[in-house]
Tab-separated table of C-alpha atoms and ligand atoms in Angstrom:
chain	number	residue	atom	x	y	z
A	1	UNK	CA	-2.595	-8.538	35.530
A	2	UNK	CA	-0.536	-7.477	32.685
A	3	UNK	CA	-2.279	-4.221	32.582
A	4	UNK	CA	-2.768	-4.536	28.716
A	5	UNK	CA	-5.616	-3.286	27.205
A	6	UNK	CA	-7.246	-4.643	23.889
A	7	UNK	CA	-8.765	-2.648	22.084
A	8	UNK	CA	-12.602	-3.708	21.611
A	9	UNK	CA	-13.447	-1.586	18.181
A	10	UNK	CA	-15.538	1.570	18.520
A	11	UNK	CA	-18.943	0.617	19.528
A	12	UNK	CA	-17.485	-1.277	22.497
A	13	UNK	CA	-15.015	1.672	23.473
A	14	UNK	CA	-17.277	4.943	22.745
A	15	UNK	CA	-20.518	2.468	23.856
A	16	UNK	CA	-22.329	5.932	25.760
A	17	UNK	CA	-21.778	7.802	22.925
A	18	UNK	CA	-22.911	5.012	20.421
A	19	UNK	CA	-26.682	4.435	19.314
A	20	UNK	CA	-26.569	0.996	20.725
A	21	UNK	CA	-28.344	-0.989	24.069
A	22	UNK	CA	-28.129	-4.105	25.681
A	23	UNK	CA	-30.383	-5.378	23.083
A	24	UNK	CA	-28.178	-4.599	20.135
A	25	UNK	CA	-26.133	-7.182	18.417
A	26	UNK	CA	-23.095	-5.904	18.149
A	27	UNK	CA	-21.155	-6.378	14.727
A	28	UNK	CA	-17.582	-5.896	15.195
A	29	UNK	CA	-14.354	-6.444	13.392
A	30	UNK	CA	-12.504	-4.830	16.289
A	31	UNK	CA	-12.289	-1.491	13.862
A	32	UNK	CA	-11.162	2.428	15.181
A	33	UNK	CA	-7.793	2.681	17.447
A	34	UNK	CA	-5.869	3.327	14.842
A	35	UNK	CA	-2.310	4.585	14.546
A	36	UNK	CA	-2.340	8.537	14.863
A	37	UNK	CA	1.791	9.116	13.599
A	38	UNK	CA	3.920	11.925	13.813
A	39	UNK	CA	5.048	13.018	10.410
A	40	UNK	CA	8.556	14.782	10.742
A	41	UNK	CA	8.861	15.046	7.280
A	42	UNK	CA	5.438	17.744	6.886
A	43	UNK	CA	6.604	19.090	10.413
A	44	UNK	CA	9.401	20.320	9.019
A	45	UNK	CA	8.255	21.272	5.616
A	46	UNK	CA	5.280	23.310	7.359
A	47	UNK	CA	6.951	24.463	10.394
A	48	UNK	CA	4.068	22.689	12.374
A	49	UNK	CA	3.043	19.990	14.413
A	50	UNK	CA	1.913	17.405	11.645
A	51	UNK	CA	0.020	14.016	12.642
A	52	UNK	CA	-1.435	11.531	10.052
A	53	UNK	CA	-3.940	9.796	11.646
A	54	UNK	CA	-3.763	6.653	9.516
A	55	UNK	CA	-7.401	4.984	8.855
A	56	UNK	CA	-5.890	2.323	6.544
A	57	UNK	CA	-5.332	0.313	9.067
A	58	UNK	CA	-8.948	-0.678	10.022
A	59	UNK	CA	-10.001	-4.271	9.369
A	60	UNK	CA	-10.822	-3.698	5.376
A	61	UNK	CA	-8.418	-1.083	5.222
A	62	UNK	CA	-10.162	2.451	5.205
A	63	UNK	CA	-12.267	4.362	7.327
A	64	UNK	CA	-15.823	2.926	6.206
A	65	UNK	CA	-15.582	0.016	8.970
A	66	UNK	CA	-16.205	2.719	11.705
A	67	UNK	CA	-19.401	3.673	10.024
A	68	UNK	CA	-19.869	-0.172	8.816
A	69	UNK	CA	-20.166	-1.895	12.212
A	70	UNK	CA	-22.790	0.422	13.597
A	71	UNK	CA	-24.991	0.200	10.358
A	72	UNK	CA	-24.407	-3.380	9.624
A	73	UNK	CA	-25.432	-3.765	14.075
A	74	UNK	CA	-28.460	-1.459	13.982
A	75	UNK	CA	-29.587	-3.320	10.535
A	76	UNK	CA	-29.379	-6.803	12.483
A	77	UNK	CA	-31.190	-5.413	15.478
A	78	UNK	CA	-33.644	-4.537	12.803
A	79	UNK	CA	-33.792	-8.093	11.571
A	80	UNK	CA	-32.631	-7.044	8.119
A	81	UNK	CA	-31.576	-9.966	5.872
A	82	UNK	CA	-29.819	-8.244	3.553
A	83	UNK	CA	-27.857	-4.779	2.673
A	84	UNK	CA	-27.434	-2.760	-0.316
A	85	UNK	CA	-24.735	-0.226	-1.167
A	86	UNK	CA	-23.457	2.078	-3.992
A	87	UNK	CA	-19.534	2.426	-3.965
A	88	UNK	CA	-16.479	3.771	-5.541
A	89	UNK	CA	-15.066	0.551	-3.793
A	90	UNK	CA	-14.061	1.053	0.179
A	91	UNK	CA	-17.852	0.941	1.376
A	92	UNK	CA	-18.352	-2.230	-0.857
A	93	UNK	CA	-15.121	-3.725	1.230
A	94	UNK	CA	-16.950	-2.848	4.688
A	95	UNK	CA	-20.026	-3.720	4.099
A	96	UNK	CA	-19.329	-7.180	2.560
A	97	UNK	CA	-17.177	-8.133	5.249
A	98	UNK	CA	-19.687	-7.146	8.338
A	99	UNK	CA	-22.469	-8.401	6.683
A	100	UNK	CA	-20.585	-11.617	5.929
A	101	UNK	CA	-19.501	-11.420	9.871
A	102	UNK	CA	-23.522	-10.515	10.465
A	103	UNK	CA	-24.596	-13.487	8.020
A	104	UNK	CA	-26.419	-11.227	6.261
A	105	UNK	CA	-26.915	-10.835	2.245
A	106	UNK	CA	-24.955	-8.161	0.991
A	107	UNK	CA	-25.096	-6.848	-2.564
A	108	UNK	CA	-22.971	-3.471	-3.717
A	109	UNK	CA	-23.456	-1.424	-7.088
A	110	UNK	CA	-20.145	0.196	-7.904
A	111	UNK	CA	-18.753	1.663	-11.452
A	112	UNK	CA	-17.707	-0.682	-14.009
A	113	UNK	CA	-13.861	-0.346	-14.098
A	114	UNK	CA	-13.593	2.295	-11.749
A	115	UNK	CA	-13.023	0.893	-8.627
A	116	UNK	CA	-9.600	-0.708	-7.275
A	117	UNK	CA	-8.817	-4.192	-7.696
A	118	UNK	CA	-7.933	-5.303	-3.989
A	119	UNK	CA	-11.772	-3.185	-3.682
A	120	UNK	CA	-13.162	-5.437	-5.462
A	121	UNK	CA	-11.487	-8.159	-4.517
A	122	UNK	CA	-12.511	-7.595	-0.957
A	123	UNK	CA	-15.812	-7.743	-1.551
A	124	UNK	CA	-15.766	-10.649	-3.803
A	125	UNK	CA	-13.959	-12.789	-1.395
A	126	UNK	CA	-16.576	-11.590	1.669
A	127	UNK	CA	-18.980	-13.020	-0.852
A	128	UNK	CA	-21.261	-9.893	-1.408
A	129	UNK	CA	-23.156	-10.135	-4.773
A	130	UNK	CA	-21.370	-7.378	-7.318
A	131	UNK	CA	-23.518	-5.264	-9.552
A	132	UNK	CA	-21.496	-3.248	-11.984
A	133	UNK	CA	-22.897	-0.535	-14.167
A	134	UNK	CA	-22.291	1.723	-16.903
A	135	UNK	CA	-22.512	4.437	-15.350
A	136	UNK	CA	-20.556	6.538	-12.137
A	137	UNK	CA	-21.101	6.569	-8.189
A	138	UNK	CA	-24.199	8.734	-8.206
A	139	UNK	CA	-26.045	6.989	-10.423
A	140	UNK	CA	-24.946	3.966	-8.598
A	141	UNK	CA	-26.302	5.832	-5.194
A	142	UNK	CA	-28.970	6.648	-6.906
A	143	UNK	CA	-30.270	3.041	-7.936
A	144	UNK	CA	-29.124	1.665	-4.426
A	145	UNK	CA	-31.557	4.348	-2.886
A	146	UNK	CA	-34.634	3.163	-5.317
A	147	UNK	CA	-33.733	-0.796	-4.475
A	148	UNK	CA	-33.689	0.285	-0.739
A	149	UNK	CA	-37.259	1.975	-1.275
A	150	UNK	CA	-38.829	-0.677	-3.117
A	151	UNK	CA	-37.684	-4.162	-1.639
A	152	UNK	CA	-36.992	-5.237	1.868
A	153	UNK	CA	-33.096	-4.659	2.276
A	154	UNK	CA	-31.158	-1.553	4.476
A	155	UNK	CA	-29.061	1.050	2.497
A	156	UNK	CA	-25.686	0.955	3.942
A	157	UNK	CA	-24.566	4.616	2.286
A	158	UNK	CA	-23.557	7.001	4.545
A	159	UNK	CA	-27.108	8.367	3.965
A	160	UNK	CA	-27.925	5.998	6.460
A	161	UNK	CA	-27.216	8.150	9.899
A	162	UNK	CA	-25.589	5.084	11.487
A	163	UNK	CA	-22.843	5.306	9.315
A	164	UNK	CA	-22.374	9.012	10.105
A	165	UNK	CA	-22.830	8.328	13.708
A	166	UNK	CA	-19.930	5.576	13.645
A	167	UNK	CA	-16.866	7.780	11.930
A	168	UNK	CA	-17.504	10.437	14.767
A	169	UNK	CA	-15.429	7.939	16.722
A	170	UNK	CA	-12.450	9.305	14.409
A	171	UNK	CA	-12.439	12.720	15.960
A	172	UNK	CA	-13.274	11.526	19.025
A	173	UNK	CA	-9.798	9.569	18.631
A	174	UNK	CA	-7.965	11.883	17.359
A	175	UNK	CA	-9.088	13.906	20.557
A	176	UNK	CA	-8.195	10.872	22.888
A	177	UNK	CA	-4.277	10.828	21.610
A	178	UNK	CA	-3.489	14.402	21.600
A	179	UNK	CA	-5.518	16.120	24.500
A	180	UNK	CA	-7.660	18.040	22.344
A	181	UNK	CA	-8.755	18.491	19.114
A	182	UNK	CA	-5.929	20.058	16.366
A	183	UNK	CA	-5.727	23.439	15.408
A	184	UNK	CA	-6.372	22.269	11.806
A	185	UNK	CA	-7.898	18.978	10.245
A	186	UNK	CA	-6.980	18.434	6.731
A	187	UNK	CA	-9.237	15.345	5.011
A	188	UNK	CA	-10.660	14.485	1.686
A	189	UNK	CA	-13.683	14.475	0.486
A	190	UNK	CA	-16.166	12.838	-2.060
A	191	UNK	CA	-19.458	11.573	-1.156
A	192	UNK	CA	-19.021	14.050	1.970
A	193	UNK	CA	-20.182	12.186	4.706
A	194	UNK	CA	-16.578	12.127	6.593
A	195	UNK	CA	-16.351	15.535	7.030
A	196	UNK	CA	-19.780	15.672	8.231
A	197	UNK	CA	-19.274	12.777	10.799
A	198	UNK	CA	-16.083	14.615	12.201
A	199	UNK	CA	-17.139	17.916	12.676
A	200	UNK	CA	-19.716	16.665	14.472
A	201	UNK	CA	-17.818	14.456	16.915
A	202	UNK	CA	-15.710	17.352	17.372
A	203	UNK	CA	-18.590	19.733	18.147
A	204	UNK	CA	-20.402	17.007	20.520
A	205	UNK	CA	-16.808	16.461	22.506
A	206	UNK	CA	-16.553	20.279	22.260
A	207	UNK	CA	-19.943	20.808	24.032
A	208	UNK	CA	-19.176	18.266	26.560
A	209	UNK	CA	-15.994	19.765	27.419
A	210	UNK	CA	-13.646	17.236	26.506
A	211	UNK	CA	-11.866	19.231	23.990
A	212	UNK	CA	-11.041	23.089	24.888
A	213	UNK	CA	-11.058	24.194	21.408
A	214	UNK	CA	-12.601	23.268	17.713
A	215	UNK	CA	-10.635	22.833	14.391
A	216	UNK	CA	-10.877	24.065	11.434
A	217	UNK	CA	-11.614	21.999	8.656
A	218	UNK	CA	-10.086	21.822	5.761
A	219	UNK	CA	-12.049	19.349	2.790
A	220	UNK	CA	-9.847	18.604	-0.383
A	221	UNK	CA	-11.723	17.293	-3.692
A	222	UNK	CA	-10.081	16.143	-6.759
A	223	UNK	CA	-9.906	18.832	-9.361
A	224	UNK	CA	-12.004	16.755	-11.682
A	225	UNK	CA	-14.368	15.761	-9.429
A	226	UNK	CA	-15.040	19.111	-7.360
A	227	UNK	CA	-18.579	19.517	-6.961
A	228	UNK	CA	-18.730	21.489	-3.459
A	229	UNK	CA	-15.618	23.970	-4.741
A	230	UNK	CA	-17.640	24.577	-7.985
A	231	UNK	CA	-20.877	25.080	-6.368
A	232	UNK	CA	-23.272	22.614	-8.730
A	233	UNK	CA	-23.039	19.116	-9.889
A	234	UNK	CA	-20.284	17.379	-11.809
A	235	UNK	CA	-22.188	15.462	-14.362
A	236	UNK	CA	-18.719	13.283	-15.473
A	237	UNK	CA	-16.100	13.438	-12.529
A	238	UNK	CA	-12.710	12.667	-13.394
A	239	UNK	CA	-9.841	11.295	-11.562
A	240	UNK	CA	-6.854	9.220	-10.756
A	241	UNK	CA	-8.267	8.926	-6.957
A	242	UNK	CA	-11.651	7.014	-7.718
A	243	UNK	CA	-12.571	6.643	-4.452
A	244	UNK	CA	-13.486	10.232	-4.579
A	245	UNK	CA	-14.769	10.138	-8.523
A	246	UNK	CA	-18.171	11.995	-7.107
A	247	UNK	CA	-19.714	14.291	-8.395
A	248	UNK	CA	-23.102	14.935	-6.438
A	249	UNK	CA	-22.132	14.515	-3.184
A	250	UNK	CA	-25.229	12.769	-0.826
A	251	UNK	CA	-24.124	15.116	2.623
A	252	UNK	CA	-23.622	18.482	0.011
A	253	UNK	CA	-25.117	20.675	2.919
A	254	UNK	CA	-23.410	19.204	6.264
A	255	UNK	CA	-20.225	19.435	4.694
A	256	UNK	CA	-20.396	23.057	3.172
A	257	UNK	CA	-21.545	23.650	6.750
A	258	UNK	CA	-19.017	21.723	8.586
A	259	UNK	CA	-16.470	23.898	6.610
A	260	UNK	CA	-18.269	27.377	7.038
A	261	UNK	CA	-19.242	26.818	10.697
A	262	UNK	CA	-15.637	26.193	11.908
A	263	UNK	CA	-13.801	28.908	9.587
A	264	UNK	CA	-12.151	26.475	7.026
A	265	UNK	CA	-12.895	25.685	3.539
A	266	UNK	CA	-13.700	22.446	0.832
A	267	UNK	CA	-10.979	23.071	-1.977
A	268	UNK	CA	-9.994	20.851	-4.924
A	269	UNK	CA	-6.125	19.613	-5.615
A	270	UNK	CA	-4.949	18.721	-8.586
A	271	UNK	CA	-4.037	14.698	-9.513
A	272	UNK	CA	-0.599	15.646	-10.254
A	273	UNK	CA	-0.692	17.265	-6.182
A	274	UNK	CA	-2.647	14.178	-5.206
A	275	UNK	CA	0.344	11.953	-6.807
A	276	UNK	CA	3.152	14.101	-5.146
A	277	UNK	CA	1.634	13.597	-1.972
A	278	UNK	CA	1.280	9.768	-2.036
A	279	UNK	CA	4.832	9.522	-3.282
A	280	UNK	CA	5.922	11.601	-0.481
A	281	UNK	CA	4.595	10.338	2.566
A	282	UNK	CA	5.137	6.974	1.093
A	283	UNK	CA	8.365	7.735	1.379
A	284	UNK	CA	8.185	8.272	4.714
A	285	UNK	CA	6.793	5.084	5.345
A	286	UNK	CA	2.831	5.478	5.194
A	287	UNK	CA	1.406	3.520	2.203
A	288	UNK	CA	-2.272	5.505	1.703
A	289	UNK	CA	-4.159	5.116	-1.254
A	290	UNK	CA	-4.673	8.126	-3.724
A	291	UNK	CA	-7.672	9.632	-2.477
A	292	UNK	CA	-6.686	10.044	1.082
A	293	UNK	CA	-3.099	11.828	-0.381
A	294	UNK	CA	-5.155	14.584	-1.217
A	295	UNK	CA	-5.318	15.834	2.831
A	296	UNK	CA	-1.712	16.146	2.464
A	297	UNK	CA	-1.818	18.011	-1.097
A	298	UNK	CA	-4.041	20.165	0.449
A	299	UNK	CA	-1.817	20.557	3.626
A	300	UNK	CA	0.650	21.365	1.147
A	301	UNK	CA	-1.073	23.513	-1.028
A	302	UNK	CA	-2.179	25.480	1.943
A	303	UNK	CA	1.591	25.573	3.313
A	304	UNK	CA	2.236	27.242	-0.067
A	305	UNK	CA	-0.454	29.608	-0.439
A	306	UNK	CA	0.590	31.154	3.364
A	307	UNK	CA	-2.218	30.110	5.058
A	308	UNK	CA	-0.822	28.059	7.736
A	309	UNK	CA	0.464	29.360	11.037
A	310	UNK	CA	4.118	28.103	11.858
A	311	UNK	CA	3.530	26.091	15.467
A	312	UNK	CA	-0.208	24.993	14.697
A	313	UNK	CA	-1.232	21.609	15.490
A	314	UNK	CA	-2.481	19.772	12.705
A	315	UNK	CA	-3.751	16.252	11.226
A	316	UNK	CA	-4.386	14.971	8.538
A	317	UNK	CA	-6.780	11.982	7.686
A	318	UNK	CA	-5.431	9.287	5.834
A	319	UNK	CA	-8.713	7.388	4.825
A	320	UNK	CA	-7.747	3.852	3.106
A	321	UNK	CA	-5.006	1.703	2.510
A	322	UNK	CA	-2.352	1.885	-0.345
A	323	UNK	CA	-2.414	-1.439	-0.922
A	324	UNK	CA	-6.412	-1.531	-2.039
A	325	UNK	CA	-4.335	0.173	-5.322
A	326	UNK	CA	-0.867	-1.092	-6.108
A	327	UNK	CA	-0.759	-0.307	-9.462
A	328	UNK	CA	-0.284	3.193	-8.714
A	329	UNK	CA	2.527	2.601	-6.406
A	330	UNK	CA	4.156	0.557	-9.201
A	331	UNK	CA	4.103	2.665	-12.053
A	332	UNK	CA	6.636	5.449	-11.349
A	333	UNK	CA	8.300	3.550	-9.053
A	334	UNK	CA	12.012	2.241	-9.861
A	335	UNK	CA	12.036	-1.463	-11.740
A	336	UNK	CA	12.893	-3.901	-9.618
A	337	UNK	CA	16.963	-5.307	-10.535
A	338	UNK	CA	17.439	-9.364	-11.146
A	339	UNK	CA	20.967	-10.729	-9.908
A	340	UNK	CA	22.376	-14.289	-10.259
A	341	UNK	CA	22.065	-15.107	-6.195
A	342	UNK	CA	25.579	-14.007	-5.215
A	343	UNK	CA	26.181	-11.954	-2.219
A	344	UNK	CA	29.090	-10.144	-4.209
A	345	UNK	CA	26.712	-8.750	-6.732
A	346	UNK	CA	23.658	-7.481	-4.326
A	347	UNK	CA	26.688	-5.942	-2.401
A	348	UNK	CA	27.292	-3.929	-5.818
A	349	UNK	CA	23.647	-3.345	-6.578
A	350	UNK	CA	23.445	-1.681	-3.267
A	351	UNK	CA	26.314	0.258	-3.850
A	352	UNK	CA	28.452	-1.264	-0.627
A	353	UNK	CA	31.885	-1.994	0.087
A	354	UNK	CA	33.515	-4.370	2.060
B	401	LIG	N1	-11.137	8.437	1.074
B	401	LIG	C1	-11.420	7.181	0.703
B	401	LIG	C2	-10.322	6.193	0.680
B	401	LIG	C3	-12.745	6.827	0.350
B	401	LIG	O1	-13.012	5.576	0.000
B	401	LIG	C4	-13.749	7.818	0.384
B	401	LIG	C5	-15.130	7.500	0.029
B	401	LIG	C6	-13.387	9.113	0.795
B	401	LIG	C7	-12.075	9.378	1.130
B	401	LIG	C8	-14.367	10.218	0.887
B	401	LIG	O2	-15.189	10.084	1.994
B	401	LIG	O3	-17.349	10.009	0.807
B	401	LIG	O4	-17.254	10.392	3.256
B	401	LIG	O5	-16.487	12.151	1.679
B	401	LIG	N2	-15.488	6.403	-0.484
B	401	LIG	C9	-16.884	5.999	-0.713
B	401	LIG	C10	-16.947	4.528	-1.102
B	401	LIG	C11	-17.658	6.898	-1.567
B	401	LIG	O6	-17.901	4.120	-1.782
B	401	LIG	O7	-16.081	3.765	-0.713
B	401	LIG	P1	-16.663	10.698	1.956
């Protein structure tokens, strides 16, 4: 025996803490067990102990597959045919590609021309049917909900509490690699069911002793699209990060709560702190998309304001994968240089001598 272990995707690996029995077909991908990395670069910067605990690298590329296998399991057990979603793009990804895995019907409503291409793409090429509308995320929830009511097919939104139920796994995780829970967890948020789903798997490993302490939790809209900071609805939410373009969040209440309850707060940052972020830790090697930069604006932001302790233990959530969105990465980035292929001239280009 090699002594390797494989990891079998969350429903297999947190199966007593999962909604599932003998009897449930489980969906899987192989999703969770991702990479929680060290960032020296915020360490330093902050004075703390700075993890990113990078959900990009799930199966579609963000965090929605840990909520996607359970939903897209529980809704086969249930002998659903098909699934319905409304998405700013990463929960069309999941849920085309488990239902496709499933072989069940999956159709997604998401915002005409405001969704990433490799988003769309994904759920094109898992061959879910793709209704776009004139119109924004919740209004797209909104119509998903009515379809659900009126014709035989299982909302996928994480207003379905298998979905919430799944992404606990990401605290529980997080909890796995480092001992015990972080002094302070830094995410974004939009529709607000993340935030939700990890303060409760912190609270649950919390009450069963696992972790010795709680976070606090830190929640970081988009300026433009800031619903929870503001208090009331954003009737037009506006931002580069579209994957958190929301502006009636479905979990308003858990989240507020998750951020109350453990002494933290749901803030906005600004697109221009959103873009400094992604260019920095891409820097550094970690290629997130725009929305999940804001958890490092925000660490940032929060760094600047005073409010961090030097020495705390911290992470922050890095929810999807740069490359659903290169055209951010592109613009701003240096043009590429084309050489005749001589070894002489790259030498020059990259400025070394023999
Ligand atoms: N980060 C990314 C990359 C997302 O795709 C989302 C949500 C969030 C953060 C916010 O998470 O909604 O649980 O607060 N994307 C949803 C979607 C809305 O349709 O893909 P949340």
């Amino acid at each position: 025996m090699s002594g390797a272990h494989l990891w079998r995707g969350i429903l297999e690996e947190y199966a007593d803490r999962m909604p599932v029995t003998a009897d449930t077909p489980v969906v899987t991908l192989r999703e969770g067990g991702t990479p929680l990395i060290h960032s020296e670069e915020l360490s330093e910067r902050t004075g703390c102990e700075v993890h990113l605990k990078f959900d990009g690298s799930n199966p579609t590329g963000s965090f929605k597959d840990r909520g996607m296998t359970v939903a897209i399991s529980k809704a086969k057990e249930a002998g659903a045919q098909a699934v319905i979603c409304a998405s700013t793009g990463n929960t069309s990804a999941s849920a085309a590609a488990y239902a496709g895995k499933a072989g069940m019907t999956c159709g997604v409503v998401v915002p005409k021309g405001k969704i990433a291409l490799g988003k769309l793409a994904q759920a094109l090429v898992h061959g879910a049917k793709v209704i776009q509308i004139d119109g924004n995320f919740d209004e797209a929830l909104i119509l998903s909900r009515e379809l659900a009511d009126a014709y035989p097919v299982e909302l996928v939104n994480s207003v379905n509490p298998y979905r919430i139920d799944g992404q606990r796994t990401g605290a529980w995780e997080i909890c796995d690699q480092l001992g015990s829970a972080p002094d302070v967890h830094v995410m974004p948020v939009g529709n607000a069911g993340n935030i939700t789903a990890y303060w409760r798997g912190y609270q649950e490993y919390s009450a069963d002793g696992v972790t010795d302490r709680l976070p606090v939790m830190r929640g970081y809209q988009a300026a433009g699209a800031a619903p929870l900071v503001l208090g009331h609805p954003v009737e037009q939410p506006q931002t580069i990060a579209t994957a958190i373009r929301i502006g009636n969040p479905a979990s308003w209440q858990p989240a507020v709560d998750a951020a109350a309850e453990s002494g933290g707060s749901i803030r906005s940052v600004t697109d221009r702190e959103i873009i400094a972020a992604f260019r920095l830790i891409a820097r550094h090697g970690v290629f997130a998309e725009m929305a999940s930069a804001a958890s490092v604006a925000g660490l940032l932001q929060l760094h600047e304001a005073g409010e961090i302790e030097p020495g705390q233990r911290i992470v922050c959530v890095l929810t999807g994968h740069g490359l659903k969105d290169p055209e951010w990465a592109i613009s701003g980035a240096a043009e590429p240089v084309t050489i005749p292929a001589d070894r002489d001239a790259a030498a020059r280009e990259l400025g070394l001598e023999a």
